[in-house]
Coordinates of C-alpha atoms in Angstrom, one line a residue:
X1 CA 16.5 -68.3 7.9
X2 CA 18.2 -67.7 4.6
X3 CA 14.7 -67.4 2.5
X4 CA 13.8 -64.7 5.5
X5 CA 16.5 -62.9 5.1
X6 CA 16.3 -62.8 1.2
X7 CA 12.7 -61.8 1.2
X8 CA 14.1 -58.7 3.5
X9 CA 16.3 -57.7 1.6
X10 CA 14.5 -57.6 -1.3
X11 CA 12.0 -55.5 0.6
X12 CA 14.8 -53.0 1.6
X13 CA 15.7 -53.0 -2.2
X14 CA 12.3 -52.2 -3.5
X15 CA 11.3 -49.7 -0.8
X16 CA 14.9 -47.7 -1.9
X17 CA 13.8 -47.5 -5.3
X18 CA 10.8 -46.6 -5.0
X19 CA 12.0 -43.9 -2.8
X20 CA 14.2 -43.2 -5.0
X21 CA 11.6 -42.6 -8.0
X22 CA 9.5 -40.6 -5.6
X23 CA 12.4 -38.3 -4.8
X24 CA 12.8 -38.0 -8.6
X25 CA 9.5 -37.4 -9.1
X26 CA 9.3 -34.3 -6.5
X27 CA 12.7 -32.8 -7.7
X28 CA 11.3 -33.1 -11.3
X29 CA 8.1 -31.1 -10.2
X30 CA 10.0 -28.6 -8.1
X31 CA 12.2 -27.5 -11.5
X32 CA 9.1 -27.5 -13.4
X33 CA 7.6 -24.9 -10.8
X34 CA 10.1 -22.8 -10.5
X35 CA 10.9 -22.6 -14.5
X36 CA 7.2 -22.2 -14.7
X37 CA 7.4 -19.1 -12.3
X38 CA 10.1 -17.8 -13.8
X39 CA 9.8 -18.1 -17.9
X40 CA 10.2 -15.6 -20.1
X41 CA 7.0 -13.8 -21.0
X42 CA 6.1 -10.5 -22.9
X43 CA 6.3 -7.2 -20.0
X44 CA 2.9 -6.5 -19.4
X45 CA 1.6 -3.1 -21.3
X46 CA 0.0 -0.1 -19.4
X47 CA -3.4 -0.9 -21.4
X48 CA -3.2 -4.6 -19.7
X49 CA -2.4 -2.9 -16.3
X50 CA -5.6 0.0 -16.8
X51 CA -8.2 -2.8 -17.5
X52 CA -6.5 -4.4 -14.2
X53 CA -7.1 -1.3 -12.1
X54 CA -10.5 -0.8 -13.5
X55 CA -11.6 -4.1 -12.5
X56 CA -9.9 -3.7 -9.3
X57 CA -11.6 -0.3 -8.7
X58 CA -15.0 -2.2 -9.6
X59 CA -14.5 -4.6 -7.0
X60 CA -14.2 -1.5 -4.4
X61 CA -16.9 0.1 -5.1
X62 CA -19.1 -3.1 -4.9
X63 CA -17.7 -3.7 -1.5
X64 CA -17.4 -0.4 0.0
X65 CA -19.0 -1.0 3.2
X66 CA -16.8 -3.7 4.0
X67 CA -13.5 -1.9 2.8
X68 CA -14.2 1.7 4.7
X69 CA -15.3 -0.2 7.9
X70 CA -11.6 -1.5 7.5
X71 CA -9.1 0.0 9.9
X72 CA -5.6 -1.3 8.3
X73 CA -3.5 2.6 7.7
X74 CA -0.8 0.4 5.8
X75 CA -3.8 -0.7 2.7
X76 CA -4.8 2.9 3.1
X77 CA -1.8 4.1 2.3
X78 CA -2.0 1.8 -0.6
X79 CA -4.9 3.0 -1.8
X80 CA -4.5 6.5 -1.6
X81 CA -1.3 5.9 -3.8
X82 CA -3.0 4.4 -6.0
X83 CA -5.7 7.0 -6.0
X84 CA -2.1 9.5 -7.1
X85 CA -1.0 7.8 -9.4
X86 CA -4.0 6.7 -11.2
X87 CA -5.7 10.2 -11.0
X88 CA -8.8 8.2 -10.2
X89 CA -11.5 10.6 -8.9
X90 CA -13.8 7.6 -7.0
X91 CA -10.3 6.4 -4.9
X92 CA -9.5 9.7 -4.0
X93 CA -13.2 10.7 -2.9
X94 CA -13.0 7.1 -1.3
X95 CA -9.3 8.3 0.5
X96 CA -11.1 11.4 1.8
X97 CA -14.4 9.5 3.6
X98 CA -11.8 7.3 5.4
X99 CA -9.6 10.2 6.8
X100 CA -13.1 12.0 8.3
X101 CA -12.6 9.0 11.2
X102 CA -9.7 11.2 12.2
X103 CA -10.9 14.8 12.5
X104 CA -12.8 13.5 15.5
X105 CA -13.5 10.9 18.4
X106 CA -10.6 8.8 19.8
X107 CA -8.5 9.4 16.7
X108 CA -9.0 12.5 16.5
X109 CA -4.6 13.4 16.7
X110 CA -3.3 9.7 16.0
X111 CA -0.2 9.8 14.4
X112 CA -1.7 6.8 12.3
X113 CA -3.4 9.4 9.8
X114 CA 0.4 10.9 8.8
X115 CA 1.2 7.5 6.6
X116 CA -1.9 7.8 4.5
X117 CA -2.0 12.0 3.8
X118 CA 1.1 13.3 5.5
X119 CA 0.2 17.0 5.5
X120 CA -2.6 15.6 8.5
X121 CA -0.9 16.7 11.7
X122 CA -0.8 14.1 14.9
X123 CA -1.1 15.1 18.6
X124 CA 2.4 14.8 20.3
X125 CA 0.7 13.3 23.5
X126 CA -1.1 10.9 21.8
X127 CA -0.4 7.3 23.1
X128 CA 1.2 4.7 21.1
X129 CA -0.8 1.7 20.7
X130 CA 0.0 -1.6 22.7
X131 CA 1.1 -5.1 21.2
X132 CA 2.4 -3.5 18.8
X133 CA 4.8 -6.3 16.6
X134 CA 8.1 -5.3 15.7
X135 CA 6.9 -3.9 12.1
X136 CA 4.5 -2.3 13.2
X137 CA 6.2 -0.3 15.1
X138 CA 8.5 0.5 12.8
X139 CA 5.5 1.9 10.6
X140 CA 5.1 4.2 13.7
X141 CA 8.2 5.2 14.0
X142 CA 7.7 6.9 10.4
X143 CA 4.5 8.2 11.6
X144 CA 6.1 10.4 14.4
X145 CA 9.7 10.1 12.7
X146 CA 10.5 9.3 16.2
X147 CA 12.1 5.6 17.6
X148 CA 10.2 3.1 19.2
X149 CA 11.3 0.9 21.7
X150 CA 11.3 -2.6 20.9
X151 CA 10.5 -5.4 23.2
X152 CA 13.8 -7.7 22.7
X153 CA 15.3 -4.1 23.7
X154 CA 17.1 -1.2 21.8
X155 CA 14.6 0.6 19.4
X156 CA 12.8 0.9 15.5
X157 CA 15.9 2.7 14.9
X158 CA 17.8 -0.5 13.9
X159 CA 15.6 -1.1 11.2
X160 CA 17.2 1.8 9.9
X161 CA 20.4 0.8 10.0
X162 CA 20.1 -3.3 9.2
X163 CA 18.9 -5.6 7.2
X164 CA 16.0 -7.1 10.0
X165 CA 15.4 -10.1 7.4
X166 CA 18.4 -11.8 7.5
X167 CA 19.4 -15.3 7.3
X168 CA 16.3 -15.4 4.7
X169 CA 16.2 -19.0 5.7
X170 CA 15.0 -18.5 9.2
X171 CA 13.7 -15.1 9.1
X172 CA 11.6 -15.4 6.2
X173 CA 10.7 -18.5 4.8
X174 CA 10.3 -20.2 8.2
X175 CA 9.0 -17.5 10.3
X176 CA 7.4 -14.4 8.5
X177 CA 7.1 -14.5 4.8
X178 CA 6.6 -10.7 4.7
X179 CA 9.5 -9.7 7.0
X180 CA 11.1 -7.9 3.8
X181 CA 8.3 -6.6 2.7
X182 CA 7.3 -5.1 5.9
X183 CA 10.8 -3.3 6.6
X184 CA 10.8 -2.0 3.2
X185 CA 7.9 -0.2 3.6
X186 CA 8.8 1.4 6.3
X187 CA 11.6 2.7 4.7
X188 CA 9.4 3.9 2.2
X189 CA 6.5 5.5 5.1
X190 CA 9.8 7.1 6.7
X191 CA 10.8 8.8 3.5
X192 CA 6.5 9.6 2.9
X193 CA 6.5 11.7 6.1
X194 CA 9.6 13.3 5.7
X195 CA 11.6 11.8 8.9
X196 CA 15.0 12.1 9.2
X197 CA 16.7 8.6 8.2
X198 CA 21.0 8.0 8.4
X199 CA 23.2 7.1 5.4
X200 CA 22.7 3.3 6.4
X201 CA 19.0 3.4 5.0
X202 CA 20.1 3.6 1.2
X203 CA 22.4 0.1 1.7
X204 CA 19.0 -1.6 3.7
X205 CA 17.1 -0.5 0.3
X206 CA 18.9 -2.1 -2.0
X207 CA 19.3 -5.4 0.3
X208 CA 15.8 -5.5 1.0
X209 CA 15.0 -5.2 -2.9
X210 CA 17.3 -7.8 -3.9
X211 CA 16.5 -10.1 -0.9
X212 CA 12.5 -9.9 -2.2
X213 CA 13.5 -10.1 -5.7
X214 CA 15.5 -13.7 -4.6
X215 CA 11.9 -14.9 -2.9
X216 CA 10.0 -14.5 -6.1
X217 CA 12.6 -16.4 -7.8
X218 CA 11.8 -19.2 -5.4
X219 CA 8.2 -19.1 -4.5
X220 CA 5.8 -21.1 -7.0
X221 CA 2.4 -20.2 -5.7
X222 CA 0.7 -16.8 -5.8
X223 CA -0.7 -15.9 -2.2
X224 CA -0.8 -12.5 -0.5
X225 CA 2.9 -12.5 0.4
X226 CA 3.7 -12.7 -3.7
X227 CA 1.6 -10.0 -4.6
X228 CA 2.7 -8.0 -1.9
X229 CA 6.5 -8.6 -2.9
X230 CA 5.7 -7.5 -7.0
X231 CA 3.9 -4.5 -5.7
X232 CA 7.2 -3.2 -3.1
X233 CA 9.2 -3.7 -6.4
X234 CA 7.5 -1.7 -8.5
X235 CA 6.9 1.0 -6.0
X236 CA 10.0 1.3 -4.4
X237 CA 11.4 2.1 -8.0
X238 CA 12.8 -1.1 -8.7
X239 CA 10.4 -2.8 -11.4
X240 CA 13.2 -3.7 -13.5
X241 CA 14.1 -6.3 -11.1
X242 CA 10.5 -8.3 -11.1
X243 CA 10.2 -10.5 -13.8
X244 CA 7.5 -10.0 -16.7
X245 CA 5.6 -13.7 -15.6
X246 CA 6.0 -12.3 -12.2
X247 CA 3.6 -9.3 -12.9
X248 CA 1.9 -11.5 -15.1
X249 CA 1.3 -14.1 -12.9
X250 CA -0.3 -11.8 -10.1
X251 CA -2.5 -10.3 -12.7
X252 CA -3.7 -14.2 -13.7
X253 CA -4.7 -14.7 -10.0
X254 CA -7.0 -11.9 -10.0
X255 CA -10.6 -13.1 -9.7
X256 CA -13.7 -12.3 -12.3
X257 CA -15.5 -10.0 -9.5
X258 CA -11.8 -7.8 -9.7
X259 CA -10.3 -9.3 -6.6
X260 CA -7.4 -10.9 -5.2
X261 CA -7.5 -13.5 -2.5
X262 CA -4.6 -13.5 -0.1
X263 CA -4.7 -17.7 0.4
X264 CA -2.5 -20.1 -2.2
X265 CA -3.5 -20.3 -5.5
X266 CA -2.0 -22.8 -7.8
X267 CA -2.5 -21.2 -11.2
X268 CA -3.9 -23.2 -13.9
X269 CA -5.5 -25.8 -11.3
X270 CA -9.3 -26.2 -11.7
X271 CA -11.0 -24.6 -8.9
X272 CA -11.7 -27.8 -7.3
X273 CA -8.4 -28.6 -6.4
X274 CA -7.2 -25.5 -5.1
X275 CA -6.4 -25.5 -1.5
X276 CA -8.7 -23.1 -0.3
X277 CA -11.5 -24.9 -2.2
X278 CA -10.4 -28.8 -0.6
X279 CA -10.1 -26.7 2.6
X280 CA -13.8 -25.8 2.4
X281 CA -14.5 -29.1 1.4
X282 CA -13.4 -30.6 4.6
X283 CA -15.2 -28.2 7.1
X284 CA -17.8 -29.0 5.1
X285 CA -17.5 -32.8 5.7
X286 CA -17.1 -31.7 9.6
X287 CA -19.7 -29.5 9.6
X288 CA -22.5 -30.7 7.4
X289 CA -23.0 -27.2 6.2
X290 CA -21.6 -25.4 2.9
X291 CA -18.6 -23.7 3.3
X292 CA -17.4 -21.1 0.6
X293 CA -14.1 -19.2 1.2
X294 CA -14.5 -15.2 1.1
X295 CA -13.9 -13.0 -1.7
X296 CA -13.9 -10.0 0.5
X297 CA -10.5 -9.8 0.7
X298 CA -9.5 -5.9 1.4
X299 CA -5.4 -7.0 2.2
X300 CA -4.8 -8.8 -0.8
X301 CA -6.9 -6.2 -3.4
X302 CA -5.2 -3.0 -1.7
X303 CA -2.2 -4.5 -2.8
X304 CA -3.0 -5.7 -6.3
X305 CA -5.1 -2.1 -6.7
X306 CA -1.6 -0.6 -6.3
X307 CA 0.4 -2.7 -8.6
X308 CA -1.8 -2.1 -11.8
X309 CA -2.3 1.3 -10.3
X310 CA 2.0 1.5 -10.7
X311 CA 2.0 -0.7 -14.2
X312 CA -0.6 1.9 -15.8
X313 CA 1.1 5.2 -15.3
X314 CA 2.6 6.1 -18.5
X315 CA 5.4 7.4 -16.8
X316 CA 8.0 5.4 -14.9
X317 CA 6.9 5.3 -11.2
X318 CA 9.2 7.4 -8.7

């Protein structure tokens, strides 16, 4: 009885220390991450940024079918500032082919065409859209600078007037990575159209900015939502706030063809053992058929396209 109760606790002993080194191990690899995400590097020069763009640009024009049969006004938006601030005559002629959908058929009138070239007027009877998420609607809101009712009650109005993203805990890192990014640009669409927005909306700014500025700190693999939080930075005028290896690091992640992919990438791992790669690997295995993962990624480009497009001006961006 005794030699069975040694044995277990022995057992007990060695399982706590090796859970103990394991724990070790993870903390040690979580501080290495997030000092690796957050070193200091050298700011990344508007020549750097240019080459960027140009690739980026290159990447557009090889996949223009895909990209102007894409309906998204929010990349749009995106491209046709980086179209203004680039001066770039093929994104601009691009901008202009996209905006024809709305001089006729069923959009002919949506409010939708106001975020990318506000001077487009919008039909006052034209129907809002249905399942329409929160954000979204918000973004419409700034289309028609009028409020839209929300579903949980009161209207888009709110997201005027508070911070929609907080506790960070829940709201963003447990439910919708992008929640900060979303209401921040539809701050930035109301003030793009000209609607009418109450003192509040200056103190939501600035907690929005700070709030995405804290996620970079803590988020150690580039992905859509990362590159989309170093672009709102820069463009809502606060690029003094992102970190150099933040830029940097989006600018790494950028593919040979010109690129972004909006699934993790852990930078520096060999292509094998990224996740999307292992992921492929595994449908594969169910499958019995190659499985490659898509480069044609319009979402995650759009929003890369704008950052270099922001990082080569040789003026500060407004």
């Amino acid at each position: 009885m005794r030699t069975g109760q040694g044995v277990a606790r022995r057992v007990v002993r060695q399982a706590m220390v090796w859970g103990a080194l394991v724990a070790l191990v993870l903390l040690g690899l979580v501080g290495v991450s997030l000092w690796h995400g957050n070193r200091p590097m050298p700011a990344v020069q508007p020549e750097e940024a240019r080459q960027s763009f140009q690739r980026a640009v290159g990447w557009m024009k090889a996949h223009e079918p895909e990209v102007l049969g894409t309906g998204n006004v929010a990349l749009w938006w995106m491209v046709s500032e980086a179209a203004q601030r680039s001066g770039d005559p093929y994104l601009q002629a691009l901008v202009r082919r996209y905006l024809q959908r709305f001089d006729q058929g069923e959009l002919q009138g949506s409010p939708w065409a106001r975020l990318v070239d506000p001077s487009m007027s919008a039909h006052p009877a034209w129907p809002m859209p249905e399942g329409l998420v929160p954000y979204q609607r918000f973004f419409y809101h700034a289309a028609t600078c009028r409020p839209v009712p929300l579903a949980q009650g009161g209207d888009t109005h709110t997201h005027l007037a508070d911070n929609q993203c907080r506790p960070q805990l829940s709201k963003v890192w447990l439910q919708d990575r992008v929640c900060s990014t979303h209401q921040l640009m539809g701050l930035l669409l109301q003030a793009r159209c000209a609607c009418p927005v109450p003192p509040d909306a200056t103190r939501v700014r600035q907690e929005l900015i700070a709030d995405i500025a804290e996620q970079l700190r803590f988020d150690v693999s580039v992905n859509d939502a990362y590159i989309q939080r170093v672009m709102m930075l820069h463009l809502a005028g606060a690029g003094a706030q992102a970190k150099p290896v933040w830029v940097r690091r989006v600018m790494w992640a950028q593919l040979e063809d010109g690129a972004w992919v909006g699934y993790v990438r852990w930078l520096g791992w060999p292509q094998a053992l990224q996740p999307e790669r292992i992921r492929a690997w595994l449908r594969e295995l169910r499958s019995g058929r190659p499985s490659e993962a898509s480069n044609v990624d319009f979402h995650a480009t759009a929003q890369g396209l704008l950052l270099m497009a922001l990082l080569g001006q040789t003026t500060p961006a407004r």
